[in-house]
Amino acid sequence: LSRLAAVTAAYLDECYGDRVLCFGLCSHYSVLTNQLVEKEKEKTKKVATLSDDRLLMALTLHPDDAKYTEFRQYVDNTTKKAIQDVYGNFSTLTKPIFSQKMMTDLASEFALMLPTPYKAITAILYQHTLLKKNKRIKDNCGQR
């Protein structure tokens, strides 16, 4: 109680000399003050920049990661099939090897298998807001 001597004396008078109640009030005041300090620290953390090393470490795809290996194999198989489908056939220069559906499938698999890098890329390209908007539009159209 000596930390807040003047305030404590006032509390003690308000509590009619009940030291237990006064101690409880002081403890509660201390808890509330600490919570406010923690909230301010959280605001500072959210605003603080993320270091390049931490960002790089979080987004590095390790060759021995099972999900990365599985996705890489999926891309290899899809690419191999697309090339084999056009091999030996006449194909114009303007016709793409990968169809739009194949590209969409690759992007969907990337999002499912490697969600953290996918979210980082969409955030960097500012696509996350468009994806949320499109999802909201699709959800609203489906509810009609």
Coordinates of C-alpha atoms in Angstrom, one line a residue:
L1 CA 0.0 0.0 0.0
S2 CA 3.0 2.3 0.4
R3 CA 3.4 2.7 -3.4
L4 CA 0.3 4.9 -3.6
A5 CA 0.6 6.5 -0.2
A6 CA -1.7 9.5 -0.8
V7 CA -4.2 7.6 -2.9
T8 CA -4.1 4.7 -0.5
A9 CA -4.9 7.0 2.4
A10 CA -7.9 8.4 0.5
Y11 CA -9.0 4.8 -0.3
L12 CA -8.6 3.8 3.3
D13 CA -10.8 6.7 4.4
E14 CA -13.4 5.8 1.7
C15 CA -13.4 2.2 2.9
Y16 CA -14.0 3.3 6.6
G17 CA -10.6 2.0 7.6
D18 CA -11.2 -1.5 6.1
R19 CA -7.6 -2.5 5.1
V20 CA -8.7 -5.6 3.2
L21 CA -11.2 -3.7 1.0
C22 CA -8.6 -0.9 0.5
F23 CA -6.0 -3.5 -0.5
G24 CA -8.4 -5.1 -3.0
L25 CA -9.2 -1.7 -4.5
C26 CA -5.5 -0.9 -4.9
S27 CA -4.8 -4.3 -6.4
H28 CA -7.7 -3.9 -8.9
Y29 CA -6.4 -0.4 -9.8
S30 CA -2.9 -1.9 -10.4
V31 CA -4.5 -4.6 -12.7
L32 CA -6.4 -2.1 -14.7
T33 CA -3.3 0.1 -15.1
N34 CA -1.2 -2.9 -16.3
Q35 CA -4.0 -3.9 -18.8
L36 CA -3.9 -0.4 -20.3
V37 CA -0.1 -0.5 -20.6
E38 CA -0.4 -3.9 -22.3
K39 CA -3.0 -2.6 -24.8
E40 CA -0.6 0.2 -25.7
K41 CA 2.2 -2.2 -26.2
E42 CA 0.0 -4.3 -28.5
K43 CA -0.8 -1.2 -30.6
T44 CA 2.9 -0.5 -30.9
K45 CA 3.6 -4.1 -31.9
K46 CA 0.9 -4.0 -34.6
V47 CA 2.4 -0.8 -36.1
A48 CA 6.0 -1.9 -35.8
T49 CA 7.6 -3.1 -39.0
L50 CA 8.4 -6.8 -39.6
S51 CA 12.1 -7.3 -40.0
D52 CA 13.3 -8.7 -43.4
D53 CA 15.0 -11.7 -41.7
R54 CA 11.8 -12.7 -39.9
L55 CA 9.7 -12.3 -43.1
L56 CA 12.2 -14.2 -45.2
M57 CA 12.3 -17.0 -42.6
A58 CA 8.5 -17.2 -42.5
L59 CA 8.1 -17.4 -46.2
T60 CA 11.1 -19.6 -47.3
L61 CA 10.0 -22.8 -48.8
H62 CA 12.3 -25.6 -47.8
P63 CA 13.0 -28.3 -50.4
D64 CA 12.5 -31.1 -47.8
D65 CA 9.0 -29.8 -46.7
A66 CA 6.4 -32.4 -47.6
K67 CA 3.7 -30.0 -48.7
Y68 CA 6.2 -28.1 -50.9
T69 CA 7.4 -31.4 -52.4
E70 CA 3.9 -32.4 -53.1
F71 CA 3.0 -29.1 -54.7
R72 CA 6.2 -29.2 -56.8
Q73 CA 5.3 -32.7 -58.0
Y74 CA 1.8 -31.5 -58.9
V75 CA 3.2 -28.6 -61.0
D76 CA 5.7 -30.9 -62.7
N77 CA 3.0 -33.4 -63.6
T78 CA 0.6 -30.7 -64.9
T79 CA 3.4 -29.1 -67.0
K80 CA 4.5 -32.4 -68.4
K81 CA 0.9 -33.3 -69.4
A82 CA 0.4 -29.9 -71.0
I83 CA 3.6 -30.2 -73.1
Q84 CA 2.9 -33.8 -74.0
D85 CA -0.6 -32.8 -75.2
V86 CA 0.8 -30.4 -77.8
Y87 CA 3.9 -32.4 -78.7
G88 CA 3.9 -33.4 -82.3
N89 CA 0.7 -31.4 -83.1
F90 CA 0.5 -28.2 -85.0
S91 CA 0.0 -25.3 -82.5
T92 CA -0.2 -21.7 -83.3
L93 CA 2.1 -19.3 -81.5
T94 CA -0.9 -17.4 -80.0
K95 CA -2.4 -20.5 -78.5
P96 CA -1.2 -21.0 -74.9
I97 CA 0.1 -24.3 -73.7
F98 CA -1.6 -23.8 -70.3
S99 CA -5.3 -23.2 -70.5
Q100 CA -7.0 -20.8 -68.1
K101 CA -8.5 -23.7 -66.2
M102 CA -5.1 -25.3 -65.7
M103 CA -3.8 -22.0 -64.4
T104 CA -6.7 -21.7 -62.0
D105 CA -6.2 -25.2 -60.9
L106 CA -2.5 -24.5 -60.2
A107 CA -3.4 -21.4 -58.2
S108 CA -6.1 -23.3 -56.2
E109 CA -3.7 -26.1 -55.4
F110 CA -1.0 -23.6 -54.3
A111 CA -3.6 -21.9 -52.0
L112 CA -4.5 -25.3 -50.5
M113 CA -1.1 -26.8 -50.1
L114 CA 0.9 -23.7 -49.2
P115 CA -1.5 -21.2 -47.5
T116 CA 1.1 -19.0 -45.9
P117 CA 3.1 -18.1 -49.1
Y118 CA -0.2 -17.8 -50.9
K119 CA -1.5 -15.3 -48.4
A120 CA 1.8 -13.4 -48.5
I121 CA 1.7 -13.2 -52.3
T122 CA -1.9 -12.1 -52.5
A123 CA -1.3 -9.4 -49.8
I124 CA 1.8 -8.1 -51.7
L125 CA -0.2 -7.9 -54.9
Y126 CA -3.2 -6.4 -53.0
Q127 CA -5.3 -9.3 -54.3
H128 CA -6.6 -10.3 -50.8
T129 CA -9.1 -7.5 -50.9
L130 CA -10.3 -8.5 -54.3
L131 CA -10.6 -12.1 -53.3
K132 CA -12.7 -11.2 -50.2
K133 CA -14.9 -9.0 -52.4
N134 CA -15.4 -11.7 -55.0
K135 CA -16.1 -14.3 -52.3
R136 CA -18.7 -12.0 -50.8
I137 CA -20.3 -11.4 -54.2
K138 CA -20.4 -15.2 -54.8
D139 CA -21.9 -15.9 -51.4
N140 CA -24.5 -13.2 -51.9
C141 CA -25.4 -14.5 -55.3
G142 CA -25.7 -18.1 -54.0
Q143 CA -28.1 -17.1 -51.3
R144 CA -30.7 -15.6 -53.6

